[in-house]
PDB file of C-alpha atoms in Angstrom:
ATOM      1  CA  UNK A   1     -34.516  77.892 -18.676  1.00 68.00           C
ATOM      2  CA  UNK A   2     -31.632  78.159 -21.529  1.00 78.00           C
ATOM      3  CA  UNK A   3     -29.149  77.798 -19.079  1.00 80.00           C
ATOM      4  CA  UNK A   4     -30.769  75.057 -17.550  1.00 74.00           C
ATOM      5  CA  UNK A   5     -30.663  73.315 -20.673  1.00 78.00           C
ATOM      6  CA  UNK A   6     -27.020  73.966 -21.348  1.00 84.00           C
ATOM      7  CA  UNK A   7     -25.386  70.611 -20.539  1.00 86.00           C
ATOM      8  CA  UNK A   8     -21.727  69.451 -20.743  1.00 89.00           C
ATOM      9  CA  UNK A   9     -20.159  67.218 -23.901  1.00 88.00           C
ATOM     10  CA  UNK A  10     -20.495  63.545 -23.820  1.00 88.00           C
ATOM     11  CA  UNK A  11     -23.161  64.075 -20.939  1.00 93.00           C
ATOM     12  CA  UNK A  12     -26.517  62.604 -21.021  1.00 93.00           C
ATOM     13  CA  UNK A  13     -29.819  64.070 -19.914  1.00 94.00           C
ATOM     14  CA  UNK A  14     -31.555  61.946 -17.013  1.00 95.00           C
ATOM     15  CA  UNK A  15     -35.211  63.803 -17.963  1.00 92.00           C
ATOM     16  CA  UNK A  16     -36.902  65.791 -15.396  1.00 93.00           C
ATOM     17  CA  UNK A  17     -40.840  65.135 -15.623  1.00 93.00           C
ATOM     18  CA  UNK A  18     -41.439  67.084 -12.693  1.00 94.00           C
ATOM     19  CA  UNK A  19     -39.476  70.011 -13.044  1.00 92.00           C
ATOM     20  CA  UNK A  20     -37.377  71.755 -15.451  1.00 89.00           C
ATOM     21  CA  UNK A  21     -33.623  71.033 -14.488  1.00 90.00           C
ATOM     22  CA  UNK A  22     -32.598  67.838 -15.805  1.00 92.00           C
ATOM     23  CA  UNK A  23     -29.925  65.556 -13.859  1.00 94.00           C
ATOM     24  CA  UNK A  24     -26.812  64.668 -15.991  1.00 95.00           C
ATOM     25  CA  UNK A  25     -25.394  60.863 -16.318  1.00 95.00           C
ATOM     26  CA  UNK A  26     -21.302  61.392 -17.154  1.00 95.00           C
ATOM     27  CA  UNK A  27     -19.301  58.152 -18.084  1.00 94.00           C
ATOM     28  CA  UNK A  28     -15.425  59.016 -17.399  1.00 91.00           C
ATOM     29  CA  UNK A  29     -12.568  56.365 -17.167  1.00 91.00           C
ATOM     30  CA  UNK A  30     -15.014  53.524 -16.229  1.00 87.00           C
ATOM     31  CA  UNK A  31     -17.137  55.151 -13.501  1.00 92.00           C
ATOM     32  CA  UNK A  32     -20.208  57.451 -13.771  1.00 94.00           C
ATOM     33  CA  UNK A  33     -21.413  60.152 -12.240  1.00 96.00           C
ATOM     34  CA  UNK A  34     -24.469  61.508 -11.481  1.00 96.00           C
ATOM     35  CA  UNK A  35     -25.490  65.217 -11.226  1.00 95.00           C
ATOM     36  CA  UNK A  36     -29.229  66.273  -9.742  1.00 95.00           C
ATOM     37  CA  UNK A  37     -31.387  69.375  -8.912  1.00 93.00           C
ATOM     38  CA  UNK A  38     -31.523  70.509  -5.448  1.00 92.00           C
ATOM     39  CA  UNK A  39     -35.341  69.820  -5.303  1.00 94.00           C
ATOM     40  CA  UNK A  40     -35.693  66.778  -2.737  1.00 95.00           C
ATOM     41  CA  UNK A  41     -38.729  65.287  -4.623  1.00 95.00           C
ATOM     42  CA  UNK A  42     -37.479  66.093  -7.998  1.00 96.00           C
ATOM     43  CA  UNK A  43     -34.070  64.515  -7.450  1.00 96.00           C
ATOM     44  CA  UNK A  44     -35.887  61.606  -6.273  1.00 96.00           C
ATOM     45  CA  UNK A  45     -37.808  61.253  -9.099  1.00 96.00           C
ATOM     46  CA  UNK A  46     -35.191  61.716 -11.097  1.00 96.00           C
ATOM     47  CA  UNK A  47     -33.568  58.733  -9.588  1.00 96.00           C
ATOM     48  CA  UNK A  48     -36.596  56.265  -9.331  1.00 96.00           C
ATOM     49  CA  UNK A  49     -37.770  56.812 -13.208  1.00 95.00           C
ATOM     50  CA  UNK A  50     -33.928  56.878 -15.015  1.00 95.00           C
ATOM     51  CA  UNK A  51     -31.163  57.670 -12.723  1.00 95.00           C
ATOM     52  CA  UNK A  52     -31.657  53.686 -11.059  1.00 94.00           C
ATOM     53  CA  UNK A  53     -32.676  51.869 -14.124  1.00 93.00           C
ATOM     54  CA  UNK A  54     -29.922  53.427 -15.771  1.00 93.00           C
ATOM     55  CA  UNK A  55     -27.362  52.266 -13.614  1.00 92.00           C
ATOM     56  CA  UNK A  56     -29.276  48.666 -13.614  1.00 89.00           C
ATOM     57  CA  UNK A  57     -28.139  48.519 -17.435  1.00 89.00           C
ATOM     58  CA  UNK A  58     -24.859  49.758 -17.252  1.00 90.00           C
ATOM     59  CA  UNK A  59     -23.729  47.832 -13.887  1.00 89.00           C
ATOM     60  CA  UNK A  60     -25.868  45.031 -14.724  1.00 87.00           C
ATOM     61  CA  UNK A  61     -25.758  43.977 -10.769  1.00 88.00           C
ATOM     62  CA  UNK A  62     -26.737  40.467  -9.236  1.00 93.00           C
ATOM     63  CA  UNK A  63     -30.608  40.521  -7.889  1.00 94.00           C
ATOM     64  CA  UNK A  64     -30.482  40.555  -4.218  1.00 96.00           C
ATOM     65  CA  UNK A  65     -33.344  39.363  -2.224  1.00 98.00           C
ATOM     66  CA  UNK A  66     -34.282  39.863   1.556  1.00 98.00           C
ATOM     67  CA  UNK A  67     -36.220  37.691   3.588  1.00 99.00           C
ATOM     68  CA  UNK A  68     -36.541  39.047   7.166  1.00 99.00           C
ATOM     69  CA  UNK A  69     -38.202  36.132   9.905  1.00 99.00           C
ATOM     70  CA  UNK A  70     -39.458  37.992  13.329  1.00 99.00           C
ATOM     71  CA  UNK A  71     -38.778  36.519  16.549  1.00 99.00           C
ATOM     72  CA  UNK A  72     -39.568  37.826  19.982  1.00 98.00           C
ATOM     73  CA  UNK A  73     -38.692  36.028  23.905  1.00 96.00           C
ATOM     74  CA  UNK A  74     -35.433  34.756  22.948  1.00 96.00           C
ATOM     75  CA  UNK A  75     -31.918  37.126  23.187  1.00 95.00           C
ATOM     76  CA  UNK A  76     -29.621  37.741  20.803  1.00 97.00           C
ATOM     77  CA  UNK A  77     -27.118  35.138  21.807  1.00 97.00           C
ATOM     78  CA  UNK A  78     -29.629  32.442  22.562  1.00 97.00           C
ATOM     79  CA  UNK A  79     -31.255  32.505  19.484  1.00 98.00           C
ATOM     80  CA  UNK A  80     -27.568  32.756  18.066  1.00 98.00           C
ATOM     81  CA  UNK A  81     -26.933  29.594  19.896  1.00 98.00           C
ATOM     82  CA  UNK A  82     -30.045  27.591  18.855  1.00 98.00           C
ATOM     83  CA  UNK A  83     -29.761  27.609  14.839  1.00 99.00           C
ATOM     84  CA  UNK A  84     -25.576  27.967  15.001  1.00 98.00           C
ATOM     85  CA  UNK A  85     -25.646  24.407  13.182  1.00 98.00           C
ATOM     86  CA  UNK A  86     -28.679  25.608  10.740  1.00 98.00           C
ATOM     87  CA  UNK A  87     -26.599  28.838  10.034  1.00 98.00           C
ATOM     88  CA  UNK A  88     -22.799  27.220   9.328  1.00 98.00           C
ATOM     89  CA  UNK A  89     -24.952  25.128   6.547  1.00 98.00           C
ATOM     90  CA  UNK A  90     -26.305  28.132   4.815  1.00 98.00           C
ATOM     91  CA  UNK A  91     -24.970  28.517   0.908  1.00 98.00           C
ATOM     92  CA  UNK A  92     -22.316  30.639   0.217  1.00 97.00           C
ATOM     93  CA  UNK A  93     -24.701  32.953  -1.663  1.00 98.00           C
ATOM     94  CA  UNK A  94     -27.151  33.673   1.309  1.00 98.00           C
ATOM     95  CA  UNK A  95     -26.070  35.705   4.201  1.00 98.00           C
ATOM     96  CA  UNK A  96     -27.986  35.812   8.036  1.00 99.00           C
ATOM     97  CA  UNK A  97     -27.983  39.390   9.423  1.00 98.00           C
ATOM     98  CA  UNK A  98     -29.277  39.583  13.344  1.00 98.00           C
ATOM     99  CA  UNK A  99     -31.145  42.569  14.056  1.00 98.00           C
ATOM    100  CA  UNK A 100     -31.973  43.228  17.322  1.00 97.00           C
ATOM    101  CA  UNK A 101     -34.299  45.545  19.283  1.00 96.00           C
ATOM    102  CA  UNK A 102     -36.236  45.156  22.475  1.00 95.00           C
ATOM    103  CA  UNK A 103     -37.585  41.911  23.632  1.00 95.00           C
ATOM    104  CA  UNK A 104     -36.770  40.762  19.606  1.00 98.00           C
ATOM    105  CA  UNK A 105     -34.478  39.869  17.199  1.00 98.00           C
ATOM    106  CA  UNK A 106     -35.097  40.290  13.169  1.00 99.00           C
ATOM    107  CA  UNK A 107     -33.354  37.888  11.423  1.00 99.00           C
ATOM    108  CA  UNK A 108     -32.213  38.803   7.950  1.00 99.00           C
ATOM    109  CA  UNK A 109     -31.374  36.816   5.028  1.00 99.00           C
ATOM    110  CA  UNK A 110     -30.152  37.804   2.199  1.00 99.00           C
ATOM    111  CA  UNK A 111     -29.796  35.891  -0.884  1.00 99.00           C
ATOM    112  CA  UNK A 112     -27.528  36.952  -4.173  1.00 97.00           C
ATOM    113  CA  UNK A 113     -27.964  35.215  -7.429  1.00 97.00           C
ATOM    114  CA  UNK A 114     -29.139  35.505 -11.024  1.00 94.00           C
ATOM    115  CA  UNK A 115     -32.360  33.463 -10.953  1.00 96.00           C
ATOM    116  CA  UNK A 116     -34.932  35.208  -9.338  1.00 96.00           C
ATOM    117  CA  UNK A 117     -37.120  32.410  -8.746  1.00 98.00           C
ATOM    118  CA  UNK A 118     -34.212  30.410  -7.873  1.00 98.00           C
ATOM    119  CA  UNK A 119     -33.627  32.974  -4.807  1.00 98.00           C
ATOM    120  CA  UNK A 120     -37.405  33.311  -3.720  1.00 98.00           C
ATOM    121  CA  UNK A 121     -37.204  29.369  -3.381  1.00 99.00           C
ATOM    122  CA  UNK A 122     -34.225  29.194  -1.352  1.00 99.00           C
ATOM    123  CA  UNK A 123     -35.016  31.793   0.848  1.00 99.00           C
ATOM    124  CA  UNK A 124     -38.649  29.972   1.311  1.00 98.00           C
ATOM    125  CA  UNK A 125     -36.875  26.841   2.482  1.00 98.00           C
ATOM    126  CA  UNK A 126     -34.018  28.336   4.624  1.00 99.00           C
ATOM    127  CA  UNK A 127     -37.333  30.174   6.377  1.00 98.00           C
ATOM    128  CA  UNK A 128     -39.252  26.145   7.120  1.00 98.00           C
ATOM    129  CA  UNK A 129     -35.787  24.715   8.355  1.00 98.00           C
ATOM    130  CA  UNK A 130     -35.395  27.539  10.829  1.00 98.00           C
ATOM    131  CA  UNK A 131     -39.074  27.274  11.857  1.00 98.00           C
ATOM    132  CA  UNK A 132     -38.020  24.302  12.266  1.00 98.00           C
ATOM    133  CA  UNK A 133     -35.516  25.157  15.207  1.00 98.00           C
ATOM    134  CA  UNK A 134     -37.138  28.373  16.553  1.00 98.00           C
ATOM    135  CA  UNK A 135     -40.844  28.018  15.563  1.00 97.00           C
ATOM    136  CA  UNK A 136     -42.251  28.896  18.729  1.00 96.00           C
ATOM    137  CA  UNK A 137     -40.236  32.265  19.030  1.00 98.00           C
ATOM    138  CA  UNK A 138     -41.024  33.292  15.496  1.00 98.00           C
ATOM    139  CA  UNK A 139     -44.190  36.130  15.351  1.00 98.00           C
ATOM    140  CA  UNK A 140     -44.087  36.489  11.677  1.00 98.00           C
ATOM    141  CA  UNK A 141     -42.463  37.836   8.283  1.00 98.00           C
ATOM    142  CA  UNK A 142     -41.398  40.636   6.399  1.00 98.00           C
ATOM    143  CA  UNK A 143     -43.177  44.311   7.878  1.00 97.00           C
ATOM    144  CA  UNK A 144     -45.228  42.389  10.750  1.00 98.00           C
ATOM    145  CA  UNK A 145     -45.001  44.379  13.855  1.00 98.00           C
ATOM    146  CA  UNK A 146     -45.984  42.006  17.000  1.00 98.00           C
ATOM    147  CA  UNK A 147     -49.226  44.397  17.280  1.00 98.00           C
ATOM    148  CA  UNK A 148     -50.085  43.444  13.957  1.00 99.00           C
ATOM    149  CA  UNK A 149     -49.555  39.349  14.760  1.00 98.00           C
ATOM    150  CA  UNK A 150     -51.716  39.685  17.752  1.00 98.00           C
ATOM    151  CA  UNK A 151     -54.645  41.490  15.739  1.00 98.00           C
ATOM    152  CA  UNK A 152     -54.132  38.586  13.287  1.00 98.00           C
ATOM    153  CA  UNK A 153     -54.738  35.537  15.580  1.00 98.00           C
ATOM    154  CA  UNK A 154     -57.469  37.322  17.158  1.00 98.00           C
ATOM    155  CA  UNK A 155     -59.732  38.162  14.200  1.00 98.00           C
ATOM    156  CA  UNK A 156     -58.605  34.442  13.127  1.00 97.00           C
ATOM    157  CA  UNK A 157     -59.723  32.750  16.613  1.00 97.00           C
ATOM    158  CA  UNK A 158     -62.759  35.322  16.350  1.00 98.00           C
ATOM    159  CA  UNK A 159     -60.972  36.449  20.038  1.00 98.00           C
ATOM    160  CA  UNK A 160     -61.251  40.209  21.834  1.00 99.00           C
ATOM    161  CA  UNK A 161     -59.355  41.595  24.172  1.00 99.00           C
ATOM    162  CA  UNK A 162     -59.343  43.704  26.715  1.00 99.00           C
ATOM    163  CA  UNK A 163     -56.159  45.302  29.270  1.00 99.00           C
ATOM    164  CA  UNK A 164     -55.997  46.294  32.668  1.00 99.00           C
ATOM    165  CA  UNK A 165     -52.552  48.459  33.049  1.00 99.00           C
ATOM    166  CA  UNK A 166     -51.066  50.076  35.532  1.00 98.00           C
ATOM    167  CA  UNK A 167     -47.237  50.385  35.452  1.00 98.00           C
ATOM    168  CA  UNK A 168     -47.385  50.704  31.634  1.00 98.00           C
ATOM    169  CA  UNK A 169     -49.392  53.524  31.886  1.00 97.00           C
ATOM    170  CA  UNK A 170     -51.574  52.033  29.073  1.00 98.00           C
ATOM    171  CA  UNK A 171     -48.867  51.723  26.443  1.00 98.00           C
ATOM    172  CA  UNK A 172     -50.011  48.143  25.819  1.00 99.00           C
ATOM    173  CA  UNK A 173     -53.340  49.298  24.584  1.00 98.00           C
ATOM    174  CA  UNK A 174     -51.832  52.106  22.635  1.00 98.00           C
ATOM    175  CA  UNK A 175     -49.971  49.726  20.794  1.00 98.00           C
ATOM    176  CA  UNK A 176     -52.675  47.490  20.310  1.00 99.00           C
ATOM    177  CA  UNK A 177     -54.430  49.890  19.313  1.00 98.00           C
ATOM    178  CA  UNK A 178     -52.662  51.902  16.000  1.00 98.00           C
ATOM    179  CA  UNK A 179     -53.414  48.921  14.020  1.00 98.00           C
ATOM    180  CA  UNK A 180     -56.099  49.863  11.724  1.00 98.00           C
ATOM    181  CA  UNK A 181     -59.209  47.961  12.474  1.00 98.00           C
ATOM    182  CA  UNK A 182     -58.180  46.803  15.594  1.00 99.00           C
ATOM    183  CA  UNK A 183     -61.341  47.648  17.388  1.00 98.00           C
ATOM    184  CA  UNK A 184     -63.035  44.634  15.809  1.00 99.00           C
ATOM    185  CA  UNK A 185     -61.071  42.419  18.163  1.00 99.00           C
ATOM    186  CA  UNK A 186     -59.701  45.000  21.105  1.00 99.00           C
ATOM    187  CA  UNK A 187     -62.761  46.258  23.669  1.00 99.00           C
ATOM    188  CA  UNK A 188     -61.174  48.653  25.670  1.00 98.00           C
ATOM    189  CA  UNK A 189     -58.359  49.292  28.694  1.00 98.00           C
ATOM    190  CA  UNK A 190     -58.640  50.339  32.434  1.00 99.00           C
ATOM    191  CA  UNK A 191     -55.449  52.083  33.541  1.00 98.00           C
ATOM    192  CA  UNK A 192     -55.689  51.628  37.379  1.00 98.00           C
ATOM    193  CA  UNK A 193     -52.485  53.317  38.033  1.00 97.00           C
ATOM    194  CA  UNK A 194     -53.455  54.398  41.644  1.00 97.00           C
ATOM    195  CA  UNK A 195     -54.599  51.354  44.525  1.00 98.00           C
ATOM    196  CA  UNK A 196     -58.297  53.259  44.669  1.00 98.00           C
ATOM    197  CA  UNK A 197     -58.674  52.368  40.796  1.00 98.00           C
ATOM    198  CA  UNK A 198     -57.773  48.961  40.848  1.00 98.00           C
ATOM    199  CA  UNK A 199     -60.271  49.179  43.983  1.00 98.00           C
ATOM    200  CA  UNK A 200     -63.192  50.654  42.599  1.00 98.00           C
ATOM    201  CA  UNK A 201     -62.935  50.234  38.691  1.00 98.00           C
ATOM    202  CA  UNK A 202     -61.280  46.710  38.542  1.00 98.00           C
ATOM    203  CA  UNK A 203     -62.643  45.436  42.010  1.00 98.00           C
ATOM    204  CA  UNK A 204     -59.484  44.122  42.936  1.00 99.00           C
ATOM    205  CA  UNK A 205     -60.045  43.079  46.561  1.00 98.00           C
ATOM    206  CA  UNK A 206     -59.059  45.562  49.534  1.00 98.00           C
ATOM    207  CA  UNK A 207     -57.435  42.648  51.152  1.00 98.00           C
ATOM    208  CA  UNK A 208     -55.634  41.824  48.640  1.00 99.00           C
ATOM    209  CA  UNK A 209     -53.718  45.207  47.963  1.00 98.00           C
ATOM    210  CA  UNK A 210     -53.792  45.014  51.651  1.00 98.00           C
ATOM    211  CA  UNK A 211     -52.145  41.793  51.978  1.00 98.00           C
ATOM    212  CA  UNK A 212     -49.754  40.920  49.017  1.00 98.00           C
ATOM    213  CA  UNK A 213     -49.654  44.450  47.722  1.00 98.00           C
ATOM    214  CA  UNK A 214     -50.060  46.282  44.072  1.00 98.00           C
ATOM    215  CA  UNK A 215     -47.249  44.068  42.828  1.00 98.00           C
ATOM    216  CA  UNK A 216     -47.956  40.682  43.290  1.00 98.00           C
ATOM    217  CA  UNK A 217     -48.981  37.628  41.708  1.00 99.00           C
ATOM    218  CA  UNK A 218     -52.519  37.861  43.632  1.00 99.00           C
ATOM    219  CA  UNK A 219     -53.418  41.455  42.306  1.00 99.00           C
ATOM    220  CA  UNK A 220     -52.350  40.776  38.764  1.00 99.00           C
ATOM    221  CA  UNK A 221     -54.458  37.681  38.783  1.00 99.00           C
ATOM    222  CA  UNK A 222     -57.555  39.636  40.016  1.00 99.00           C
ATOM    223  CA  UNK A 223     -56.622  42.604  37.691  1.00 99.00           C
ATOM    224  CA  UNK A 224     -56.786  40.365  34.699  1.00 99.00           C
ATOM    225  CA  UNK A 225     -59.989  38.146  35.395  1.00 99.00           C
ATOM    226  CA  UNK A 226     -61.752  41.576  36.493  1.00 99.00           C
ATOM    227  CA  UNK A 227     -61.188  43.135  33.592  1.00 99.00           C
ATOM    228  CA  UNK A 228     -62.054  40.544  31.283  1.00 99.00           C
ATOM    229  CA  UNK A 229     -65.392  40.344  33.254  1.00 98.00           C
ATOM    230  CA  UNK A 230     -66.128  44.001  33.171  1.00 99.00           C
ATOM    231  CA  UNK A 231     -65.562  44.893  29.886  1.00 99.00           C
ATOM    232  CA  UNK A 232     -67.033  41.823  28.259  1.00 99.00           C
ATOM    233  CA  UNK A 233     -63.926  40.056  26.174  1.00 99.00           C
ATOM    234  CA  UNK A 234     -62.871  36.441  25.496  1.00 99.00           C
ATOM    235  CA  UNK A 235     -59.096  37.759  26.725  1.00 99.00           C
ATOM    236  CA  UNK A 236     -58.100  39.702  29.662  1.00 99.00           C
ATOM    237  CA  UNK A 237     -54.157  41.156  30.343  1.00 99.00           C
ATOM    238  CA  UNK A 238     -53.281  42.806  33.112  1.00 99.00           C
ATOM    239  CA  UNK A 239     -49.689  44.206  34.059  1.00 99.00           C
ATOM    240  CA  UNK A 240     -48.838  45.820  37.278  1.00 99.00           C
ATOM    241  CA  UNK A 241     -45.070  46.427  38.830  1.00 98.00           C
ATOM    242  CA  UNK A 242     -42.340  48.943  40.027  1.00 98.00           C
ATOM    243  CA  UNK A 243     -41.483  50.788  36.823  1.00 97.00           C
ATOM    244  CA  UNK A 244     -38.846  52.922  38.911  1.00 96.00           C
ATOM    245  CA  UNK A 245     -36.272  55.041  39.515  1.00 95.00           C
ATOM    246  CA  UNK A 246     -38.014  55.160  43.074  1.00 94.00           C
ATOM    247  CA  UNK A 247     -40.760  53.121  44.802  1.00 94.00           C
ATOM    248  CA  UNK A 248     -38.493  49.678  45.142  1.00 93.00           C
ATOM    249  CA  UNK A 249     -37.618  47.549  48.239  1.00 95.00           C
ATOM    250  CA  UNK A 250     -35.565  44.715  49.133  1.00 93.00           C
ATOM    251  CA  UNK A 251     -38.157  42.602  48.452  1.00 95.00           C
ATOM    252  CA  UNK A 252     -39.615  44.179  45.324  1.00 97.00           C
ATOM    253  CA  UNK A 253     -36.491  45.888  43.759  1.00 98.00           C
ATOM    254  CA  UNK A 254     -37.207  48.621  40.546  1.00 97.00           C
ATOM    255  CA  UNK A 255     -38.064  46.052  37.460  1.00 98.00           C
ATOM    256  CA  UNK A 256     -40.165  43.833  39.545  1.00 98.00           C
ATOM    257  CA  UNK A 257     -43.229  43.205  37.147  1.00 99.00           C
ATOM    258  CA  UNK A 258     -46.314  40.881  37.291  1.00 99.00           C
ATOM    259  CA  UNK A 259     -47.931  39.961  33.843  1.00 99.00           C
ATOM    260  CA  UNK A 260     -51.318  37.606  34.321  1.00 99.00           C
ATOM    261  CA  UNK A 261     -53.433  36.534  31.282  1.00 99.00           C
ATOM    262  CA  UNK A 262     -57.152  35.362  31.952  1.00 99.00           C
ATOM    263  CA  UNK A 263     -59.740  33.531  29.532  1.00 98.00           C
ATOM    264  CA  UNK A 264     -62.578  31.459  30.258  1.00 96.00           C
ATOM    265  CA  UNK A 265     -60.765  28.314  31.077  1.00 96.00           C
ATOM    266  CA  UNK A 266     -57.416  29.933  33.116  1.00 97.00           C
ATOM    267  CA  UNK A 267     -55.734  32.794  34.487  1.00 98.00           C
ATOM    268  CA  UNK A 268     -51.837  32.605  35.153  1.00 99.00           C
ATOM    269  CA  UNK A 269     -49.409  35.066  35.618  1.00 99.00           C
ATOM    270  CA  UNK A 270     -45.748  35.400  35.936  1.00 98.00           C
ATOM    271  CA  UNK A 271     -43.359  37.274  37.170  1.00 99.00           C
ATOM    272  CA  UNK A 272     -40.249  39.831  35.469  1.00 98.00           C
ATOM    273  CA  UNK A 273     -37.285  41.149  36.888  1.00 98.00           C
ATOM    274  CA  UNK A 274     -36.163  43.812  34.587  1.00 98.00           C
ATOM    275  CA  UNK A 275     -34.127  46.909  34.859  1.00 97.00           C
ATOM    276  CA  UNK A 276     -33.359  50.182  36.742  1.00 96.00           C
ATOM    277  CA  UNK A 277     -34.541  52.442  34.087  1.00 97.00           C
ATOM    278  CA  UNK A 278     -37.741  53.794  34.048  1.00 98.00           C
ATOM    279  CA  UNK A 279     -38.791  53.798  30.300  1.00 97.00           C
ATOM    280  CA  UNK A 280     -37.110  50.995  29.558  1.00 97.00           C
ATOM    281  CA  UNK A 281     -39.076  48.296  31.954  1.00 98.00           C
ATOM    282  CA  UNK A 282     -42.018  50.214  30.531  1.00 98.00           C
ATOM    283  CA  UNK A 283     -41.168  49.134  26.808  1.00 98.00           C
ATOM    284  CA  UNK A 284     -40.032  45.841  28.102  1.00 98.00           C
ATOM    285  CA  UNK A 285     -43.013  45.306  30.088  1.00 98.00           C
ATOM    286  CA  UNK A 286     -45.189  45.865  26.784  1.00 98.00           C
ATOM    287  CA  UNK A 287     -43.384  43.477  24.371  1.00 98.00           C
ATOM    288  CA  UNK A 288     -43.613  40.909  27.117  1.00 98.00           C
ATOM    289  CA  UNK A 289     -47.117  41.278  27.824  1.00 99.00           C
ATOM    290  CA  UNK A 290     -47.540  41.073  24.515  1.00 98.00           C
ATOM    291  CA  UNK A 291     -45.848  38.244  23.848  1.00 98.00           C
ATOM    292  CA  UNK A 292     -47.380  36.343  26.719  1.00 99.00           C
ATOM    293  CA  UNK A 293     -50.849  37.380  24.903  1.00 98.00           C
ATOM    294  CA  UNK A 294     -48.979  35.835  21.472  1.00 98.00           C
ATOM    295  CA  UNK A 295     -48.141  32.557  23.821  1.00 98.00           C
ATOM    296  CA  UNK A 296     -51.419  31.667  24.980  1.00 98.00           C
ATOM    297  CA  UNK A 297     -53.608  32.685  21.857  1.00 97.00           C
ATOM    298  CA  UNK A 298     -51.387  29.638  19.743  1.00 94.00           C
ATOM    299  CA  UNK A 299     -52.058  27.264  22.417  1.00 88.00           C
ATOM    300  CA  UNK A 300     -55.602  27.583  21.768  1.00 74.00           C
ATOM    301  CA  UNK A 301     -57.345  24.875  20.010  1.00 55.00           C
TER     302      UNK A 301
END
C-alpha cells in the first residue's frame, strides 16, 4: 500500500473509491495523460467519477447530441434517395450517419453546439421534417427494437397475436417474445414445420398442400386465419417458404417465401424472393413478417 501511494511530481491523484491504487492525471507540453489500475471495474470507475469529468474541465469540449430515427422496408440507397434534398439542407453543425442492418436502416444525427436546449430543439425538428418524407418506414426512436414497436401498438390497440411458422422455425415468436411483458398481447405460436402439422394442428386443407403446395399463397392464407382461430387472437401471422440451401425448384427457387396476415376483417399475403443462404432468408423472413405485422396494425382505425 506505500508503494501504491508513491506517485510521480506534478502528478495528480484520480481517487480510487473502490480500490486502493489510484489512477494518475499528468499534464506535459499541452496534452495529458492518464494512468489506471489493471482492475476492469476499478479503472472504470475511475474514469466515470474523475478521470471524464476531469477531462470535461480541462478540454472544455462542445456538447454533442445523438438522435437516432428507426426505419425498416426501405434499403439503404432508397431511403438515401428519398430525403437527399432534406439531407443537403441540414446545418453545418448536424451530421446524418446511415446505419444499416437487416431489413433496416438507423439513421443518425448528430448535432454539435454549445446550447443544449438549442441542440435538443433542432434535432426534434430535423426528426418531424424527415417524418415528413419517410413517415411510413419509420418504427420508432432512440433504443426501440421493431419487437418492442410491435408490443407497443398492440397493448395500445388492446390487439394479441398469435404466429403460425414454419420456415422460420419459430424465430418470429422468439423475438416477439423477449420483450418483457409481452404475453399480455402475444397468445402463443404453432411451428408446423412438417406438411402433417400444418395438417393436423393448423388444419390447413389436404388439398391444398396437395394442390398449390407448402409454399404458396393458398397455404399461407389458411396457415394464418387457422391460427388466429385456434388460438383465440385478434391477429394471426403465418410464414411458410424454402429457407434453403436445398429443397428449391424452377418454379420455387431457395428464398421463395409467403408471409399472410389475418384479422377479423382480412387476410392477405404476399410473396418474397430472397436469398441463397439459409440463415439469412430466415432473419430476413422475420423482420419482414414483422414489419408486415407493423403495416397493417397502423392502418387500423
Amino acid at each position: 500500500n506505500r508503494q501504491q501511494a508513491a506517485i510521480p511530481e506534478k502528478s495528480k491523484v484520480l481517487f480510487n473509491t473502490i480500490g486502493t491504487a489510484p489512477g494518475l492525471w499528468i499534464e506535459k507540453d499541452k496534452k495529458v495523460f492518464i494512468a489506471l489500475p489493471g482492475v476492469p471495474y476499478e479503472m472504470k470507475e475511475i474514469m466515470k467519477s474523475s478521470g471524464l469529468p476531469e477531462l470535461k474541465r480541462y478540454f472544455n469540449p462542445p456538447i454533442i447530441l445523438h438522435k437516432v430515427i428507426r426505419t425498416i422496408g426501405l434499403g439503404e440507397s432508397f431511403l438515401a434517395e428519398a430525403i437527399k434534398d432534406w439531407e443537403a439542407a441540414l446545418p453545418e453543425h448536424i451530421k446524418l450517419a446511415y446505419l444499416p442492418s437487416l431489413g433496416m436502416v438507423k439513421l443518425r444525427l448528430t448535432a454539435k453546439g454549445e446550447n443544449e436546449n438549442q441542440l435538443v430543439n433542432e434535432l426534434n425538428y430535423q426528426s418531424k421534417e424527415v417524418h415528413k418524407l419517410i413517415g411510413k418506414h419509420i418504427y420508432g426512436e432512440g433504443n426501440l427494437e421493431i419487437e418492442q414497436a410491435i408490443g407497443n401498438l398492440l397493448l395500445e390497440k388492446k390487439l394479441t397475436l398469435s404466429t403460425a411458422e414454419s420456415c422460420t422455425g419459430g424465430n418470429i415468436g422468439s423475438l416477439l417474445t423477449s420483450v418483457p411483458g409481452s404475453s399480455a398481447y402475444f397468445k402463443g405460436s404453432i411451428i408446423a414445420y412438417h406438411n402433417d402439422v400444418k395438417i393436423e394442428q393448423l388444419k390447413v386443407q389436404t388439398s391444398t398442400l396437395q394442390d398449390f403446395g407448402a409454399v404458396s399463397e393458398q397455404t399461407v392464407l389458411e396457415m394464418a386465419r387457422n391460427v388466429r382461430e385456434i388460438i383465440g387472437t385478434d391477429i394471426g401471422i403465418a410464414v411458410s417458404g424454402v429457407a434453403g440451401p436445398g429443397g428449391g425448384t424452377e418454379e420455387k427457387p431457395v428464398g421463395t417465401v409467403w408471409i399472410a396476415y389475418s384479422d377479423h376483417s382480412k387476410t392477405i399475403a404476399k410473396k418474397l424472393l430472397l436469398t441463397k443462404d439459409r440463415g439469412l432468408n430466415i432473419k430476413l423472413t422475420t423482420v419482414i413478417a414483422l414489419n408486415f405485422i407493423r403495416e397493417n396494425l397502423q392502418l387500423e382505425n
